[in-house]
C-alpha cells in the first residue's frame, strides 16, 4: 500500500494556516481540531512550513508568553519533509524515522494534497499484521 491508500481511507483534509497567523491562532487550531500539526500554506496552497506541538513548546520555552503573538512565518519549521501519494508505507516509515517527524504533508504538483501522521502509519501497519495473521490462520486451518 502507498500513501494514496491511506488518504483514501482517512481523506485528504488538512488544517492549514497562513504564514501571518499567530502562534496563539495556531494553538487554537491544534486544540480545536485535536491535531498535532498545522501545515502553513500560501494563497496558492503551496507548502511554506509546518507548525507542530513540539514547536509550541519550543517557542514558549525560548520566548515566554510573548511568543503567542509571533507570526508563524517566524517560528514554523521551514525545511518541511514531504511525501507524495506514490510513497510506499516503508518509505514513509523510513522518512519519518530519519527526520524524526510525526507528520508528513503530502505534496502533488507543488501543492498540499493531504497529510500523514505517525498514527495513520501505525493503524495501517496494525491492520496489515492482523490481515497477515488471519491469512496464516486460515491457511493452517485449511
PDB file of C-alpha atoms in Angstrom:
ATOM      1  CA  UNK A   1       0.000   0.000   0.000  1.00  0.00           C
ATOM      2  CA  UNK A   2       1.066   3.582  -0.551  1.00  0.00           C
ATOM      3  CA  UNK A   3       0.193   6.995   0.847  1.00  0.00           C
ATOM      4  CA  UNK A   4      -2.631   7.087  -1.714  1.00  0.00           C
ATOM      5  CA  UNK A   5      -4.321   4.142   0.072  1.00  0.00           C
ATOM      6  CA  UNK A   6      -4.103   5.808   3.474  1.00  0.00           C
ATOM      7  CA  UNK A   7      -5.528   9.043   2.067  1.00  0.00           C
ATOM      8  CA  UNK A   8      -8.427   7.109   0.517  1.00  0.00           C
ATOM      9  CA  UNK A   9      -9.290   5.754   3.956  1.00  0.00           C
ATOM     10  CA  UNK A  10      -8.796   8.909   6.039  1.00  0.00           C
ATOM     11  CA  UNK A  11      -9.441  11.638   3.490  1.00  0.00           C
ATOM     12  CA  UNK A  12      -7.295  14.484   2.231  1.00  0.00           C
ATOM     13  CA  UNK A  13      -8.467  17.228   4.564  1.00  0.00           C
ATOM     14  CA  UNK A  14      -5.707  19.225   6.218  1.00  0.00           C
ATOM     15  CA  UNK A  15      -5.932  22.033   8.751  1.00  0.00           C
ATOM     16  CA  UNK A  16      -3.824  24.899   7.426  1.00  0.00           C
ATOM     17  CA  UNK A  17      -2.874  28.422   8.367  1.00  0.00           C
ATOM     18  CA  UNK A  18      -1.314  31.336   6.508  1.00  0.00           C
ATOM     19  CA  UNK A  19       2.247  32.418   7.360  1.00  0.00           C
ATOM     20  CA  UNK A  20       0.959  35.576   9.091  1.00  0.00           C
ATOM     21  CA  UNK A  21      -1.289  33.667  11.520  1.00  0.00           C
ATOM     22  CA  UNK A  22      -0.102  33.989  15.104  1.00  0.00           C
ATOM     23  CA  UNK A  23       1.153  31.248  17.365  1.00  0.00           C
ATOM     24  CA  UNK A  24      -1.959  31.776  19.513  1.00  0.00           C
ATOM     25  CA  UNK A  25      -4.211  31.236  16.479  1.00  0.00           C
ATOM     26  CA  UNK A  26      -2.265  28.104  15.551  1.00  0.00           C
ATOM     27  CA  UNK A  27      -2.575  26.780  19.115  1.00  0.00           C
ATOM     28  CA  UNK A  28      -6.337  27.295  18.950  1.00  0.00           C
ATOM     29  CA  UNK A  29      -6.463  25.309  15.661  1.00  0.00           C
ATOM     30  CA  UNK A  30      -4.374  22.496  17.161  1.00  0.00           C
ATOM     31  CA  UNK A  31      -6.609  22.343  20.227  1.00  0.00           C
ATOM     32  CA  UNK A  32      -9.989  22.698  18.500  1.00  0.00           C
ATOM     33  CA  UNK A  33      -9.178  20.064  15.875  1.00  0.00           C
ATOM     34  CA  UNK A  34      -7.361  17.620  18.201  1.00  0.00           C
ATOM     35  CA  UNK A  35      -4.330  17.526  15.930  1.00  0.00           C
ATOM     36  CA  UNK A  36      -0.584  17.734  16.371  1.00  0.00           C
ATOM     37  CA  UNK A  37       0.431  19.774  13.326  1.00  0.00           C
ATOM     38  CA  UNK A  38      -0.734  22.570  11.063  1.00  0.00           C
ATOM     39  CA  UNK A  39       0.612  22.989   7.564  1.00  0.00           C
ATOM     40  CA  UNK A  40       1.441  26.605   6.741  1.00  0.00           C
ATOM     41  CA  UNK A  41       0.447  27.399   3.156  1.00  0.00           C
ATOM     42  CA  UNK A  42       0.369  30.442   0.906  1.00  0.00           C
ATOM     43  CA  UNK A  43      -2.551  31.653  -1.215  1.00  0.00           C
ATOM     44  CA  UNK A  44      -1.775  29.053  -3.914  1.00  0.00           C
ATOM     45  CA  UNK A  45      -1.882  26.208  -1.341  1.00  0.00           C
ATOM     46  CA  UNK A  46       1.885  25.739  -1.645  1.00  0.00           C
ATOM     47  CA  UNK A  47       3.568  24.447   1.488  1.00  0.00           C
ATOM     48  CA  UNK A  48       5.634  27.117   3.239  1.00  0.00           C
ATOM     49  CA  UNK A  49       6.159  25.406   6.580  1.00  0.00           C
ATOM     50  CA  UNK A  50       4.760  23.228   9.327  1.00  0.00           C
ATOM     51  CA  UNK A  51       3.958  24.111  12.928  1.00  0.00           C
ATOM     52  CA  UNK A  52       3.632  21.319  15.481  1.00  0.00           C
ATOM     53  CA  UNK A  53       3.003  20.780  19.176  1.00  0.00           C
ATOM     54  CA  UNK A  54       6.762  20.494  19.622  1.00  0.00           C
ATOM     55  CA  UNK A  55       7.162  23.945  18.085  1.00  0.00           C
ATOM     56  CA  UNK A  56       4.666  25.404  20.574  1.00  0.00           C
ATOM     57  CA  UNK A  57       6.743  24.124  23.472  1.00  0.00           C
ATOM     58  CA  UNK A  58       9.992  25.292  21.880  1.00  0.00           C
ATOM     59  CA  UNK A  59       8.874  28.844  21.101  1.00  0.00           C
ATOM     60  CA  UNK A  60       7.270  29.384  24.518  1.00  0.00           C
ATOM     61  CA  UNK A  61      10.303  27.919  26.293  1.00  0.00           C
ATOM     62  CA  UNK A  62      12.604  30.304  24.452  1.00  0.00           C
ATOM     63  CA  UNK A  63      10.452  33.467  24.310  1.00  0.00           C
ATOM     64  CA  UNK A  64       7.827  33.095  27.002  1.00  0.00           C
ATOM     65  CA  UNK A  65       4.188  34.068  26.676  1.00  0.00           C
ATOM     66  CA  UNK A  66       5.007  36.891  24.262  1.00  0.00           C
ATOM     67  CA  UNK A  67       5.653  34.173  21.653  1.00  0.00           C
ATOM     68  CA  UNK A  68       1.890  33.725  21.326  1.00  0.00           C
ATOM     69  CA  UNK A  69       1.764  36.948  19.323  1.00  0.00           C
ATOM     70  CA  UNK A  70       4.510  35.899  16.898  1.00  0.00           C
ATOM     71  CA  UNK A  71       3.663  35.151  13.273  1.00  0.00           C
ATOM     72  CA  UNK A  72       4.027  31.520  12.254  1.00  0.00           C
ATOM     73  CA  UNK A  73       6.398  32.521   9.465  1.00  0.00           C
ATOM     74  CA  UNK A  74       8.978  33.395  12.146  1.00  0.00           C
ATOM     75  CA  UNK A  75       8.670  30.230  14.232  1.00  0.00           C
ATOM     76  CA  UNK A  76       7.476  27.474  11.865  1.00  0.00           C
ATOM     77  CA  UNK A  77       9.691  24.698  10.599  1.00  0.00           C
ATOM     78  CA  UNK A  78      10.544  25.816   7.051  1.00  0.00           C
ATOM     79  CA  UNK A  79      12.500  22.778   5.893  1.00  0.00           C
ATOM     80  CA  UNK A  80       9.373  20.642   5.535  1.00  0.00           C
ATOM     81  CA  UNK A  81       9.875  16.978   4.694  1.00  0.00           C
ATOM     82  CA  UNK A  82       7.070  15.873   2.390  1.00  0.00           C
ATOM     83  CA  UNK A  83       5.938  12.710   0.682  1.00  0.00           C
ATOM     84  CA  UNK A  84       3.867  12.031  -2.418  1.00  0.00           C
ATOM     85  CA  UNK A  85       0.797   9.895  -2.999  1.00  0.00           C
ATOM     86  CA  UNK A  86       3.112   7.285  -4.543  1.00  0.00           C
ATOM     87  CA  UNK A  87       5.372   6.993  -1.487  1.00  0.00           C
ATOM     88  CA  UNK A  88       5.300   3.448  -0.114  1.00  0.00           C
ATOM     89  CA  UNK A  89       4.457   2.752   3.508  1.00  0.00           C
ATOM     90  CA  UNK A  90       8.013   1.524   4.082  1.00  0.00           C
ATOM     91  CA  UNK A  91       9.354   4.720   2.500  1.00  0.00           C
ATOM     92  CA  UNK A  92       7.028   6.742   4.697  1.00  0.00           C
ATOM     93  CA  UNK A  93       8.186   4.985   7.877  1.00  0.00           C
ATOM     94  CA  UNK A  94      11.813   5.419   6.848  1.00  0.00           C
ATOM     95  CA  UNK A  95      11.359   9.155   6.199  1.00  0.00           C
ATOM     96  CA  UNK A  96       9.506   9.698   9.480  1.00  0.00           C
ATOM     97  CA  UNK A  97      12.212   7.849  11.380  1.00  0.00           C
ATOM     98  CA  UNK A  98      15.098   9.580   9.590  1.00  0.00           C
ATOM     99  CA  UNK A  99      13.670  13.071  10.073  1.00  0.00           C
ATOM    100  CA  UNK A 100      12.086  12.368  13.488  1.00  0.00           C
ATOM    101  CA  UNK A 101       8.832  13.647  12.003  1.00  0.00           C
ATOM    102  CA  UNK A 102       5.401  12.698  13.300  1.00  0.00           C
ATOM    103  CA  UNK A 103       3.645  14.359  10.355  1.00  0.00           C
ATOM    104  CA  UNK A 104       4.489  14.432   6.662  1.00  0.00           C
ATOM    105  CA  UNK A 105       2.495  16.644   4.321  1.00  0.00           C
ATOM    106  CA  UNK A 106       1.598  15.032   1.015  1.00  0.00           C
ATOM    107  CA  UNK A 107       2.593  17.134  -1.962  1.00  0.00           C
ATOM    108  CA  UNK A 108       1.252  16.854  -5.516  1.00  0.00           C
ATOM    109  CA  UNK A 109       2.210  19.248  -8.306  1.00  0.00           C
ATOM    110  CA  UNK A 110       3.762  21.642  -5.813  1.00  0.00           C
ATOM    111  CA  UNK A 111       0.577  21.865  -3.751  1.00  0.00           C
ATOM    112  CA  UNK A 112      -0.648  20.416  -0.467  1.00  0.00           C
ATOM    113  CA  UNK A 113      -2.640  17.236  -1.137  1.00  0.00           C
ATOM    114  CA  UNK A 114      -3.023  15.744   2.369  1.00  0.00           C
ATOM    115  CA  UNK A 115      -1.088  14.874   5.497  1.00  0.00           C
ATOM    116  CA  UNK A 116       0.023  11.585   7.005  1.00  0.00           C
ATOM    117  CA  UNK A 117       0.636  11.229  10.733  1.00  0.00           C
ATOM    118  CA  UNK A 118       2.567   8.543  12.547  1.00  0.00           C
ATOM    119  CA  UNK A 119      -0.796   7.375  13.912  1.00  0.00           C
ATOM    120  CA  UNK A 120      -2.046   6.796  10.355  1.00  0.00           C
ATOM    121  CA  UNK A 121       1.029   4.677   9.616  1.00  0.00           C
ATOM    122  CA  UNK A 122       0.694   2.682  12.844  1.00  0.00           C
ATOM    123  CA  UNK A 123      -3.011   1.980  12.151  1.00  0.00           C
ATOM    124  CA  UNK A 124      -2.140   0.775   8.663  1.00  0.00           C
ATOM    125  CA  UNK A 125       0.700  -1.403   9.970  1.00  0.00           C
ATOM    126  CA  UNK A 126      -1.511  -2.998  12.644  1.00  0.00           C
ATOM    127  CA  UNK A 127      -4.206  -3.778  10.054  1.00  0.00           C
ATOM    128  CA  UNK A 128      -1.614  -5.347   7.754  1.00  0.00           C
ATOM    129  CA  UNK A 129      -0.310  -7.556  10.586  1.00  0.00           C
ATOM    130  CA  UNK A 130      -3.858  -8.577  11.573  1.00  0.00           C
ATOM    131  CA  UNK A 131      -4.662  -9.423   7.945  1.00  0.00           C
ATOM    132  CA  UNK A 132      -1.497 -11.499   7.625  1.00  0.00           C
ATOM    133  CA  UNK A 133      -2.208 -13.347  10.886  1.00  0.00           C
ATOM    134  CA  UNK A 134      -5.763 -14.121   9.745  1.00  0.00           C
ATOM    135  CA  UNK A 135      -4.475 -15.347   6.392  1.00  0.00           C
ATOM    136  CA  UNK A 136      -1.974 -17.652   8.120  1.00  0.00           C
ATOM    137  CA  UNK A 137      -4.690 -18.997  10.485  1.00  0.00           C
ATOM    138  CA  UNK A 138      -6.963 -19.678   7.516  1.00  0.00           C
ATOM    139  CA  UNK A 139      -4.140 -21.374   5.628  1.00  0.00           C
ATOM    140  CA  UNK A 140      -3.243 -23.600   8.590  1.00  0.00           C
ATOM    141  CA  UNK A 141      -6.880 -24.489   9.271  1.00  0.00           C
ATOM    142  CA  UNK A 142      -7.021 -25.405   5.637  1.00  0.00           C
TER     143      UNK A 142
END
